[in-house]
XYZ file of C-alpha atoms in Angstrom:
228
model
C 89.651 -26.797 -80.809
C 91.326 -27.203 -77.408
C 90.289 -28.241 -73.912
C 90.566 -24.651 -72.700
C 87.422 -22.906 -71.441
C 87.113 -19.120 -71.621
C 84.649 -17.561 -69.201
C 83.514 -13.958 -69.619
C 81.637 -12.310 -66.747
C 79.907 -8.939 -67.090
C 79.443 -7.072 -63.818
C 77.259 -3.971 -63.698
C 76.709 -1.453 -60.909
C 72.923 -1.017 -60.835
C 72.934 1.224 -57.750
C 72.941 5.028 -57.742
C 76.364 5.354 -56.115
C 79.935 4.444 -57.150
C 81.316 1.093 -55.988
C 84.845 0.149 -55.034
C 85.531 -3.286 -56.595
C 87.681 -5.027 -53.998
C 87.843 -8.483 -55.593
C 86.441 -10.353 -58.562
C 87.839 -13.863 -58.781
C 86.931 -17.257 -60.166
C 87.307 -20.249 -57.878
C 87.737 -23.227 -60.244
C 86.339 -26.681 -59.668
C 88.622 -29.605 -58.874
C 88.986 -30.445 -62.579
C 90.439 -27.107 -63.712
C 93.219 -24.608 -63.160
C 92.346 -20.968 -63.800
C 94.307 -18.016 -65.215
C 92.913 -14.496 -64.838
C 93.165 -12.451 -68.047
C 92.369 -9.087 -66.512
C 95.877 -7.675 -66.272
C 98.590 -6.545 -68.675
C 102.338 -6.531 -68.136
C 103.888 -3.083 -68.455
C 107.595 -2.595 -67.809
C 107.719 -5.834 -65.860
C 104.773 -4.906 -63.646
C 101.269 -6.286 -63.779
C 98.536 -3.662 -64.165
C 94.771 -4.035 -64.228
C 93.115 -3.677 -67.624
C 90.665 -1.316 -65.924
C 93.419 1.108 -64.941
C 94.436 2.297 -61.500
C 90.902 3.316 -60.540
C 88.908 0.410 -59.210
C 85.657 2.357 -58.882
C 82.621 1.278 -60.836
C 80.308 4.197 -61.558
C 76.495 3.816 -61.507
C 75.206 1.764 -64.462
C 78.768 1.101 -65.678
C 79.726 -2.442 -66.713
C 83.037 -4.292 -66.624
C 83.929 -7.477 -68.434
C 86.161 -9.975 -66.664
C 87.824 -12.821 -68.556
C 89.191 -16.110 -67.244
C 90.836 -19.099 -68.917
C 90.341 -22.557 -67.437
C 92.487 -25.531 -68.391
C 91.859 -29.128 -67.324
C 94.339 -30.464 -64.804
C 96.820 -32.931 -66.229
C 95.181 -35.979 -64.670
C 91.856 -35.084 -66.315
C 93.246 -33.821 -69.630
C 94.916 -37.174 -70.244
C 91.598 -39.000 -69.922
C 89.679 -38.169 -73.060
C 86.366 -39.535 -71.852
C 86.301 -37.784 -68.471
C 85.466 -34.212 -69.478
C 82.222 -34.638 -71.363
C 78.585 -33.849 -70.815
C 77.708 -31.167 -68.263
C 80.686 -30.229 -66.100
C 81.131 -27.786 -63.225
C 83.821 -25.180 -63.890
C 83.720 -23.108 -60.699
C 82.072 -20.108 -59.061
C 82.591 -16.350 -59.078
C 83.434 -14.490 -55.874
C 82.719 -10.729 -55.993
C 83.539 -8.338 -53.141
C 82.838 -4.580 -53.200
C 82.480 -1.523 -50.965
C 80.022 1.347 -51.266
C 81.059 4.999 -51.066
C 80.079 4.892 -47.376
C 82.435 1.984 -46.717
C 79.760 -0.686 -46.460
C 81.033 -4.046 -47.635
C 79.103 -6.358 -49.929
C 79.794 -9.822 -51.268
C 78.224 -12.034 -53.897
C 79.227 -15.618 -54.561
C 77.518 -17.383 -57.431
C 76.416 -20.989 -57.442
C 78.603 -23.463 -59.328
C 78.790 -22.465 -62.988
C 78.304 -25.242 -65.527
C 79.162 -25.763 -69.150
C 78.241 -28.321 -71.758
C 81.497 -29.973 -72.796
C 81.760 -30.540 -76.556
C 81.078 -34.026 -77.815
C 83.934 -35.452 -79.849
C 82.279 -38.686 -80.836
C 84.285 -41.876 -80.740
C 87.481 -40.457 -82.221
C 88.867 -36.961 -81.710
C 91.390 -35.474 -84.125
C 93.148 -32.242 -83.161
C 96.063 -30.235 -84.564
C 99.126 -30.033 -82.344
C 101.383 -28.038 -84.689
C 100.800 -26.236 -87.983
C 102.635 -23.282 -89.565
C 100.783 -19.981 -89.919
C 102.173 -19.202 -93.367
C 103.539 -21.554 -96.043
C 104.894 -21.213 -99.573
C 102.803 -22.068 -102.603
C 103.426 -25.614 -103.908
C 106.049 -26.303 -101.236
C 105.562 -29.165 -98.745
C 104.959 -28.312 -95.092
C 104.492 -30.465 -92.006
C 101.709 -30.683 -89.452
C 101.282 -32.830 -86.349
C 97.917 -34.398 -85.518
C 96.757 -35.985 -82.297
C 94.228 -38.819 -82.494
C 92.396 -39.777 -79.306
C 90.089 -42.723 -78.719
C 87.134 -41.218 -76.804
C 85.113 -44.428 -76.825
C 85.108 -47.287 -74.347
C 86.389 -49.882 -76.799
C 89.654 -50.606 -78.576
C 89.889 -49.472 -82.199
C 92.011 -50.624 -85.112
C 92.505 -47.520 -87.254
C 93.426 -46.936 -90.887
C 94.307 -43.434 -92.135
C 93.234 -42.236 -95.565
C 94.232 -38.882 -97.061
C 91.960 -37.347 -99.689
C 93.134 -34.429 -101.811
C 90.948 -31.366 -102.272
C 91.037 -28.668 -104.966
C 93.779 -26.819 -103.095
C 95.248 -29.216 -100.516
C 97.375 -32.187 -101.619
C 98.640 -34.782 -99.167
C 102.131 -36.250 -99.507
C 102.584 -39.895 -98.590
C 100.751 -43.180 -98.843
C 97.021 -43.218 -98.137
C 95.500 -46.229 -96.400
C 98.211 -46.461 -93.754
C 97.583 -48.826 -90.834
C 97.815 -46.986 -87.517
C 97.262 -50.075 -85.409
C 95.215 -50.567 -82.271
C 94.256 -47.629 -80.088
C 92.937 -48.393 -76.616
C 90.207 -46.358 -74.844
C 91.345 -42.887 -73.658
C 94.678 -43.393 -75.447
C 96.231 -41.049 -77.996
C 98.770 -41.181 -80.786
C 100.609 -38.453 -82.688
C 100.957 -38.324 -86.457
C 103.412 -36.250 -88.468
C 101.907 -35.502 -91.894
C 103.130 -33.612 -94.943
C 101.013 -31.677 -97.434
C 101.183 -28.802 -99.900
C 98.789 -26.256 -101.346
C 98.384 -25.451 -105.039
C 96.261 -22.353 -104.414
C 97.214 -19.083 -102.721
C 95.229 -17.477 -99.939
C 93.702 -18.798 -96.736
C 93.244 -22.525 -97.289
C 91.397 -25.056 -95.172
C 93.149 -28.299 -94.251
C 90.679 -31.053 -95.112
C 90.479 -34.590 -96.386
C 91.514 -36.851 -93.494
C 89.576 -40.080 -93.001
C 89.924 -42.597 -90.168
C 88.372 -46.038 -90.481
C 87.885 -48.400 -87.566
C 88.324 -51.841 -89.118
C 86.620 -53.540 -86.162
C 83.249 -51.851 -86.794
C 83.892 -50.871 -90.442
C 83.084 -47.274 -89.453
C 84.689 -44.236 -91.110
C 85.177 -40.842 -89.434
C 85.626 -37.810 -91.694
C 87.659 -34.726 -90.733
C 87.394 -31.576 -92.824
C 88.159 -27.937 -92.013
C 90.612 -29.088 -89.357
C 92.585 -25.845 -89.507
C 93.485 -23.004 -91.850
C 96.823 -21.955 -93.255
C 97.851 -18.868 -95.233
C 99.484 -19.788 -98.549
C 101.667 -17.185 -100.267
C 104.050 -17.230 -103.198
C 107.685 -17.799 -102.293
C 108.601 -14.316 -103.552
C 106.155 -12.653 -101.145
C 107.288 -14.677 -98.121
C 110.954 -13.953 -98.761
């Protein structure tokens, strides 16, 4: 649902001796910034999730996790990050129990970026929990991923549980390629439980083409007595 990429790397010691893991890092490509998710903050200090011992016993496996986010100049261009993209390469450095140093650097890792079609709709803000039959607000972001200008009309279709508040068939105006607009919408749920936000329709009046958006997000609906 976001432009973030999570990379999980499993590293196994297939030798017969323990290894000292000196460094395991991800060098991102020019399009991404990387955050390592292999530490936890304890009492203001950062500690490895693997503990103080950095030895990897024979046949043991560790899982390393990294989060990559597109740099601002690429994130703002909806059509840039698509197709096969290079995300970076892993750099692994270790020492054997005899002090011999080893290093492995992978080739550039690739991913298949998700295809959003001509128009991408994403949720910017939505509450986790809402009251039954009480209006709540969400914020949507609409991005033109095509190479042509669109003239968009927004329609809101009610479902069995989700009811949209406002006028359907609203003109959103022209949206140029790689441009985005934000929409503040109001809706309510008539059914308790975990409900799916569905029923948004965008029509490009230039091509008479309609894009349907269902299961955009989920929200937990409770009675007002429970929430209070």
